[in-house]
Amino acid sequence: AARLCAPCVLLVRRLRALPLAFWLLCVMQSAFVCVLFPLQSLGVSWTRELYEFSTEDAALLVMLVPLTALLLSAPAGALIDRYGRMIAVCTACLCALIPSMVWLRLRAPLPHAAFVVVGAALAVQPASAYACLPLIVRADTVGVAFGVLSGVQSAALLVAYPAASAARNAFDGGGVLLLASLAALGAAA
């Protein structure tokens, strides 16, 4: 029985060794996925509703997010490697989501620009967040830290999807945008 408990004791020790900065990074990363992933999953339907686009046009518009991220991910990582300032970059990415969501909610012209900004944040924010981990946790807890961060993000998504659906049903397509803006603002603070 003692042999079976040894890995659990080790895990608890490593979890207790994770600093406050790590847990704050988990909150920021969770807010980011709570903003981004419901936007992606509900994006076509509310883009159709808010902008009166066809399903095909709305899908093409929402595809700007992963396309932009695909094109900018490697250059974003290279910039992070060169200049650092990872926490500031994480915060800036969260803050960039807020005007994008407001832009879309207000049915402002050129919604394409807002989706490109969201895609750029999708490229830059994870590059900066994941680069932080080895700098803020002890070397013997890096694997645990990555695992916990991944688990916390998954737990956040368990809340984000139902919350986004409830906001969409309670308000309209823009309710998701308002909820996402509040999540980003809270995490950036």
PDB file of C-alpha atoms in Angstrom:
ATOM      1  CA  ALA A   1       0.000   0.000   0.000  1.00  0.00           C
ATOM      2  CA  ALA A   2       2.876   2.357   0.782  1.00  0.00           C
ATOM      3  CA  ARG A   3       4.291   1.814  -2.697  1.00  0.00           C
ATOM      4  CA  LEU A   4       0.984   2.806  -4.264  1.00  0.00           C
ATOM      5  CA  CYS A   5       0.821   6.013  -2.238  1.00  0.00           C
ATOM      6  CA  ALA A   6       4.376   7.145  -3.036  1.00  0.00           C
ATOM      7  CA  PRO A   7       3.457   8.648  -6.451  1.00  0.00           C
ATOM      8  CA  CYS A   8       0.509  10.464  -4.865  1.00  0.00           C
ATOM      9  CA  VAL A   9       2.724  11.914  -2.138  1.00  0.00           C
ATOM     10  CA  LEU A  10       5.241  13.033  -4.759  1.00  0.00           C
ATOM     11  CA  LEU A  11       2.494  14.651  -6.819  1.00  0.00           C
ATOM     12  CA  VAL A  12       1.119  16.515  -3.793  1.00  0.00           C
ATOM     13  CA  ARG A  13       4.609  17.746  -2.922  1.00  0.00           C
ATOM     14  CA  ARG A  14       5.144  18.993  -6.459  1.00  0.00           C
ATOM     15  CA  LEU A  15       1.746  20.685  -6.557  1.00  0.00           C
ATOM     16  CA  ARG A  16       2.532  22.481  -3.301  1.00  0.00           C
ATOM     17  CA  ALA A  17       5.832  23.629  -4.808  1.00  0.00           C
ATOM     18  CA  LEU A  18       4.093  25.477  -7.649  1.00  0.00           C
ATOM     19  CA  PRO A  19       4.353  29.250  -7.014  1.00  0.00           C
ATOM     20  CA  LEU A  20       1.567  31.808  -7.037  1.00  0.00           C
ATOM     21  CA  ALA A  21       2.795  33.099 -10.413  1.00  0.00           C
ATOM     22  CA  PHE A  22       2.002  29.685 -11.899  1.00  0.00           C
ATOM     23  CA  TRP A  23      -1.556  29.726 -10.557  1.00  0.00           C
ATOM     24  CA  LEU A  24      -2.076  33.248 -11.896  1.00  0.00           C
ATOM     25  CA  LEU A  25      -0.857  32.039 -15.278  1.00  0.00           C
ATOM     26  CA  CYS A  26      -3.429  29.235 -15.045  1.00  0.00           C
ATOM     27  CA  VAL A  27      -6.164  31.826 -14.466  1.00  0.00           C
ATOM     28  CA  MET A  28      -5.014  33.888 -17.466  1.00  0.00           C
ATOM     29  CA  GLN A  29      -4.772  30.848 -19.711  1.00  0.00           C
ATOM     30  CA  SER A  30      -8.176  29.589 -18.579  1.00  0.00           C
ATOM     31  CA  ALA A  31      -9.766  32.941 -19.320  1.00  0.00           C
ATOM     32  CA  PHE A  32      -8.138  32.907 -22.733  1.00  0.00           C
ATOM     33  CA  VAL A  33      -9.561  29.498 -23.654  1.00  0.00           C
ATOM     34  CA  CYS A  34     -12.935  30.482 -22.160  1.00  0.00           C
ATOM     35  CA  VAL A  35     -13.011  33.456 -24.502  1.00  0.00           C
ATOM     36  CA  LEU A  36     -11.614  31.816 -27.581  1.00  0.00           C
ATOM     37  CA  PHE A  37     -13.104  28.355 -27.850  1.00  0.00           C
ATOM     38  CA  PRO A  38     -16.796  29.234 -27.407  1.00  0.00           C
ATOM     39  CA  LEU A  39     -16.204  32.032 -29.908  1.00  0.00           C
ATOM     40  CA  GLN A  40     -14.962  29.433 -32.374  1.00  0.00           C
ATOM     41  CA  SER A  41     -17.739  26.924 -31.719  1.00  0.00           C
ATOM     42  CA  LEU A  42     -20.615  29.404 -31.754  1.00  0.00           C
ATOM     43  CA  GLY A  43     -19.003  31.850 -34.159  1.00  0.00           C
ATOM     44  CA  VAL A  44     -20.748  30.790 -37.336  1.00  0.00           C
ATOM     45  CA  SER A  45     -24.246  30.961 -35.860  1.00  0.00           C
ATOM     46  CA  TRP A  46     -23.874  34.329 -34.160  1.00  0.00           C
ATOM     47  CA  THR A  47     -21.961  35.828 -37.090  1.00  0.00           C
ATOM     48  CA  ARG A  48     -24.903  34.832 -39.251  1.00  0.00           C
ATOM     49  CA  GLU A  49     -27.276  36.457 -36.765  1.00  0.00           C
ATOM     50  CA  LEU A  50     -25.320  39.642 -36.046  1.00  0.00           C
ATOM     51  CA  TYR A  51     -24.136  40.391 -39.566  1.00  0.00           C
ATOM     52  CA  GLU A  52     -26.815  38.547 -41.530  1.00  0.00           C
ATOM     53  CA  PHE A  53     -24.195  36.582 -43.463  1.00  0.00           C
ATOM     54  CA  SER A  54     -24.900  33.317 -45.208  1.00  0.00           C
ATOM     55  CA  THR A  55     -23.690  30.188 -43.419  1.00  0.00           C
ATOM     56  CA  GLU A  56     -20.862  29.834 -45.924  1.00  0.00           C
ATOM     57  CA  ASP A  57     -19.709  33.433 -45.554  1.00  0.00           C
ATOM     58  CA  ALA A  58     -19.938  33.229 -41.753  1.00  0.00           C
ATOM     59  CA  ALA A  59     -17.855  30.034 -41.772  1.00  0.00           C
ATOM     60  CA  LEU A  60     -15.220  31.684 -43.957  1.00  0.00           C
ATOM     61  CA  LEU A  61     -15.122  34.664 -41.619  1.00  0.00           C
ATOM     62  CA  VAL A  62     -14.692  32.501 -38.506  1.00  0.00           C
ATOM     63  CA  MET A  63     -11.943  30.547 -40.296  1.00  0.00           C
ATOM     64  CA  LEU A  64      -9.849  33.730 -40.235  1.00  0.00           C
ATOM     65  CA  VAL A  65      -9.043  32.956 -36.589  1.00  0.00           C
ATOM     66  CA  PRO A  66      -7.204  29.643 -37.107  1.00  0.00           C
ATOM     67  CA  LEU A  67      -5.771  30.813 -40.438  1.00  0.00           C
ATOM     68  CA  THR A  68      -4.234  33.898 -38.842  1.00  0.00           C
ATOM     69  CA  ALA A  69      -2.951  31.805 -35.941  1.00  0.00           C
ATOM     70  CA  LEU A  70      -1.426  29.294 -38.347  1.00  0.00           C
ATOM     71  CA  LEU A  71       0.448  32.017 -40.195  1.00  0.00           C
ATOM     72  CA  LEU A  72       1.621  33.877 -37.081  1.00  0.00           C
ATOM     73  CA  SER A  73       2.391  31.087 -34.574  1.00  0.00           C
ATOM     74  CA  ALA A  74       6.013  30.391 -35.517  1.00  0.00           C
ATOM     75  CA  PRO A  75       6.940  34.082 -35.966  1.00  0.00           C
ATOM     76  CA  ALA A  76       5.220  34.847 -32.637  1.00  0.00           C
ATOM     77  CA  GLY A  77       7.279  32.162 -30.926  1.00  0.00           C
ATOM     78  CA  ALA A  78      10.465  33.555 -32.449  1.00  0.00           C
ATOM     79  CA  LEU A  79       9.604  37.059 -31.207  1.00  0.00           C
ATOM     80  CA  ILE A  80       8.886  35.712 -27.721  1.00  0.00           C
ATOM     81  CA  ASP A  81      12.250  33.906 -27.746  1.00  0.00           C
ATOM     82  CA  ARG A  82      14.026  37.064 -28.787  1.00  0.00           C
ATOM     83  CA  TYR A  83      12.322  39.709 -26.660  1.00  0.00           C
ATOM     84  CA  GLY A  84      10.725  37.836 -23.732  1.00  0.00           C
ATOM     85  CA  ARG A  85       8.214  39.837 -21.650  1.00  0.00           C
ATOM     86  CA  MET A  86       5.896  36.849 -21.674  1.00  0.00           C
ATOM     87  CA  ILE A  87       3.463  37.877 -18.934  1.00  0.00           C
ATOM     88  CA  ALA A  88       3.028  41.323 -20.510  1.00  0.00           C
ATOM     89  CA  VAL A  89       2.370  39.641 -23.858  1.00  0.00           C
ATOM     90  CA  CYS A  90      -0.213  37.268 -22.283  1.00  0.00           C
ATOM     91  CA  THR A  91      -2.001  40.229 -20.719  1.00  0.00           C
ATOM     92  CA  ALA A  92      -1.879  42.214 -23.958  1.00  0.00           C
ATOM     93  CA  CYS A  93      -3.431  39.308 -25.851  1.00  0.00           C
ATOM     94  CA  LEU A  94      -6.291  39.086 -23.364  1.00  0.00           C
ATOM     95  CA  CYS A  95      -6.775  42.840 -23.578  1.00  0.00           C
ATOM     96  CA  ALA A  96      -6.771  42.685 -27.399  1.00  0.00           C
ATOM     97  CA  LEU A  97      -9.734  40.330 -27.269  1.00  0.00           C
ATOM     98  CA  ILE A  98     -11.935  42.886 -25.517  1.00  0.00           C
ATOM     99  CA  PRO A  99     -12.094  45.515 -28.299  1.00  0.00           C
ATOM    100  CA  SER A 100     -12.457  42.708 -30.833  1.00  0.00           C
ATOM    101  CA  MET A 101     -15.504  41.363 -29.022  1.00  0.00           C
ATOM    102  CA  VAL A 102     -16.981  44.835 -28.615  1.00  0.00           C
ATOM    103  CA  TRP A 103     -16.319  45.540 -32.307  1.00  0.00           C
ATOM    104  CA  LEU A 104     -18.214  42.416 -33.289  1.00  0.00           C
ATOM    105  CA  ARG A 105     -21.040  43.015 -30.798  1.00  0.00           C
ATOM    106  CA  LEU A 106     -21.600  46.524 -32.113  1.00  0.00           C
ATOM    107  CA  ARG A 107     -21.923  45.117 -35.635  1.00  0.00           C
ATOM    108  CA  ALA A 108     -19.146  47.452 -36.703  1.00  0.00           C
ATOM    109  CA  PRO A 109     -18.054  47.334 -40.331  1.00  0.00           C
ATOM    110  CA  LEU A 110     -15.235  45.016 -41.354  1.00  0.00           C
ATOM    111  CA  PRO A 111     -15.706  42.222 -38.825  1.00  0.00           C
ATOM    112  CA  HIS A 112     -12.774  40.574 -40.598  1.00  0.00           C
ATOM    113  CA  ALA A 113     -10.382  42.819 -38.672  1.00  0.00           C
ATOM    114  CA  ALA A 114     -11.723  41.619 -35.322  1.00  0.00           C
ATOM    115  CA  PHE A 115     -11.339  37.978 -36.338  1.00  0.00           C
ATOM    116  CA  VAL A 116      -7.759  38.612 -37.483  1.00  0.00           C
ATOM    117  CA  VAL A 117      -6.952  40.221 -34.099  1.00  0.00           C
ATOM    118  CA  VAL A 118      -8.427  37.185 -32.319  1.00  0.00           C
ATOM    119  CA  GLY A 119      -6.334  34.915 -34.559  1.00  0.00           C
ATOM    120  CA  ALA A 120      -3.201  36.910 -33.774  1.00  0.00           C
ATOM    121  CA  ALA A 121      -3.947  36.569 -30.061  1.00  0.00           C
ATOM    122  CA  LEU A 122      -4.399  32.828 -30.581  1.00  0.00           C
ATOM    123  CA  ALA A 123      -0.911  32.681 -32.092  1.00  0.00           C
ATOM    124  CA  VAL A 124       0.913  34.901 -29.624  1.00  0.00           C
ATOM    125  CA  GLN A 125      -0.723  34.165 -26.266  1.00  0.00           C
ATOM    126  CA  PRO A 126       0.004  30.416 -26.011  1.00  0.00           C
ATOM    127  CA  ALA A 127       3.563  30.957 -27.237  1.00  0.00           C
ATOM    128  CA  SER A 128       4.170  33.407 -24.422  1.00  0.00           C
ATOM    129  CA  ALA A 129       2.245  31.475 -21.755  1.00  0.00           C
ATOM    130  CA  TYR A 130       3.938  28.147 -22.382  1.00  0.00           C
ATOM    131  CA  ALA A 131       7.364  29.779 -22.614  1.00  0.00           C
ATOM    132  CA  CYS A 132       6.802  31.169 -19.085  1.00  0.00           C
ATOM    133  CA  LEU A 133       6.371  27.832 -17.378  1.00  0.00           C
ATOM    134  CA  PRO A 134      10.006  26.720 -17.194  1.00  0.00           C
ATOM    135  CA  LEU A 135      10.917  30.191 -15.918  1.00  0.00           C
ATOM    136  CA  ILE A 136       8.424  30.336 -13.042  1.00  0.00           C
ATOM    137  CA  VAL A 137       8.458  26.757 -11.735  1.00  0.00           C
ATOM    138  CA  ARG A 138      11.282  24.616 -10.415  1.00  0.00           C
ATOM    139  CA  ALA A 139      12.928  22.278 -12.922  1.00  0.00           C
ATOM    140  CA  ASP A 140      11.593  19.199 -11.128  1.00  0.00           C
ATOM    141  CA  THR A 141       7.984  20.442 -11.463  1.00  0.00           C
ATOM    142  CA  VAL A 142       7.883  21.490 -15.141  1.00  0.00           C
ATOM    143  CA  GLY A 143       6.067  18.326 -16.267  1.00  0.00           C
ATOM    144  CA  VAL A 144       3.533  18.601 -13.449  1.00  0.00           C
ATOM    145  CA  ALA A 145       3.062  22.297 -14.234  1.00  0.00           C
ATOM    146  CA  PHE A 146       2.317  21.595 -17.901  1.00  0.00           C
ATOM    147  CA  GLY A 147      -0.090  18.835 -16.892  1.00  0.00           C
ATOM    148  CA  VAL A 148      -1.878  20.996 -14.339  1.00  0.00           C
ATOM    149  CA  LEU A 149      -2.116  23.912 -16.781  1.00  0.00           C
ATOM    150  CA  SER A 150      -3.627  21.624 -19.397  1.00  0.00           C
ATOM    151  CA  GLY A 151      -6.075  20.197 -16.861  1.00  0.00           C
ATOM    152  CA  VAL A 152      -7.093  23.630 -15.601  1.00  0.00           C
ATOM    153  CA  GLN A 153      -7.740  24.777 -19.176  1.00  0.00           C
ATOM    154  CA  SER A 154      -9.894  21.693 -19.793  1.00  0.00           C
ATOM    155  CA  ALA A 155     -11.832  22.370 -16.598  1.00  0.00           C
ATOM    156  CA  ALA A 156     -12.366  25.965 -17.728  1.00  0.00           C
ATOM    157  CA  LEU A 157     -13.797  24.718 -21.015  1.00  0.00           C
ATOM    158  CA  LEU A 158     -16.265  22.546 -19.111  1.00  0.00           C
ATOM    159  CA  VAL A 159     -17.676  25.796 -17.746  1.00  0.00           C
ATOM    160  CA  ALA A 160     -17.148  27.961 -20.831  1.00  0.00           C
ATOM    161  CA  TYR A 161     -19.280  26.060 -23.336  1.00  0.00           C
ATOM    162  CA  PRO A 162     -22.442  25.878 -21.213  1.00  0.00           C
ATOM    163  CA  ALA A 163     -21.963  29.500 -20.096  1.00  0.00           C
ATOM    164  CA  ALA A 164     -21.558  30.658 -23.695  1.00  0.00           C
ATOM    165  CA  SER A 165     -24.638  28.711 -24.773  1.00  0.00           C
ATOM    166  CA  ALA A 166     -26.658  30.138 -21.892  1.00  0.00           C
ATOM    167  CA  ALA A 167     -25.497  33.677 -22.736  1.00  0.00           C
ATOM    168  CA  ARG A 168     -26.379  33.132 -26.377  1.00  0.00           C
ATOM    169  CA  ASN A 169     -29.854  31.895 -25.491  1.00  0.00           C
ATOM    170  CA  ALA A 170     -30.493  34.542 -22.827  1.00  0.00           C
ATOM    171  CA  PHE A 171     -29.437  37.564 -24.822  1.00  0.00           C
ATOM    172  CA  ASP A 172     -28.733  36.967 -28.478  1.00  0.00           C
ATOM    173  CA  GLY A 173     -25.682  36.110 -30.547  1.00  0.00           C
ATOM    174  CA  GLY A 174     -23.851  39.003 -28.930  1.00  0.00           C
ATOM    175  CA  GLY A 175     -24.325  37.633 -25.414  1.00  0.00           C
ATOM    176  CA  VAL A 176     -21.410  35.304 -26.058  1.00  0.00           C
ATOM    177  CA  LEU A 177     -19.287  38.298 -26.983  1.00  0.00           C
ATOM    178  CA  LEU A 178     -20.219  40.144 -23.812  1.00  0.00           C
ATOM    179  CA  LEU A 179     -19.458  37.105 -21.658  1.00  0.00           C
ATOM    180  CA  ALA A 180     -16.138  36.638 -23.437  1.00  0.00           C
ATOM    181  CA  SER A 181     -15.204  40.285 -22.955  1.00  0.00           C
ATOM    182  CA  LEU A 182     -15.935  40.060 -19.242  1.00  0.00           C
ATOM    183  CA  ALA A 183     -13.808  36.913 -18.915  1.00  0.00           C
ATOM    184  CA  ALA A 184     -10.904  38.554 -20.727  1.00  0.00           C
ATOM    185  CA  LEU A 185     -11.198  41.727 -18.667  1.00  0.00           C
ATOM    186  CA  GLY A 186     -11.305  39.787 -15.409  1.00  0.00           C
ATOM    187  CA  ALA A 187      -8.234  37.731 -16.267  1.00  0.00           C
ATOM    188  CA  ALA A 188      -6.275  40.719 -17.505  1.00  0.00           C
ATOM    189  CA  ALA A 189      -6.967  42.527 -14.236  1.00  0.00           C
TER     190      ALA A 189
END
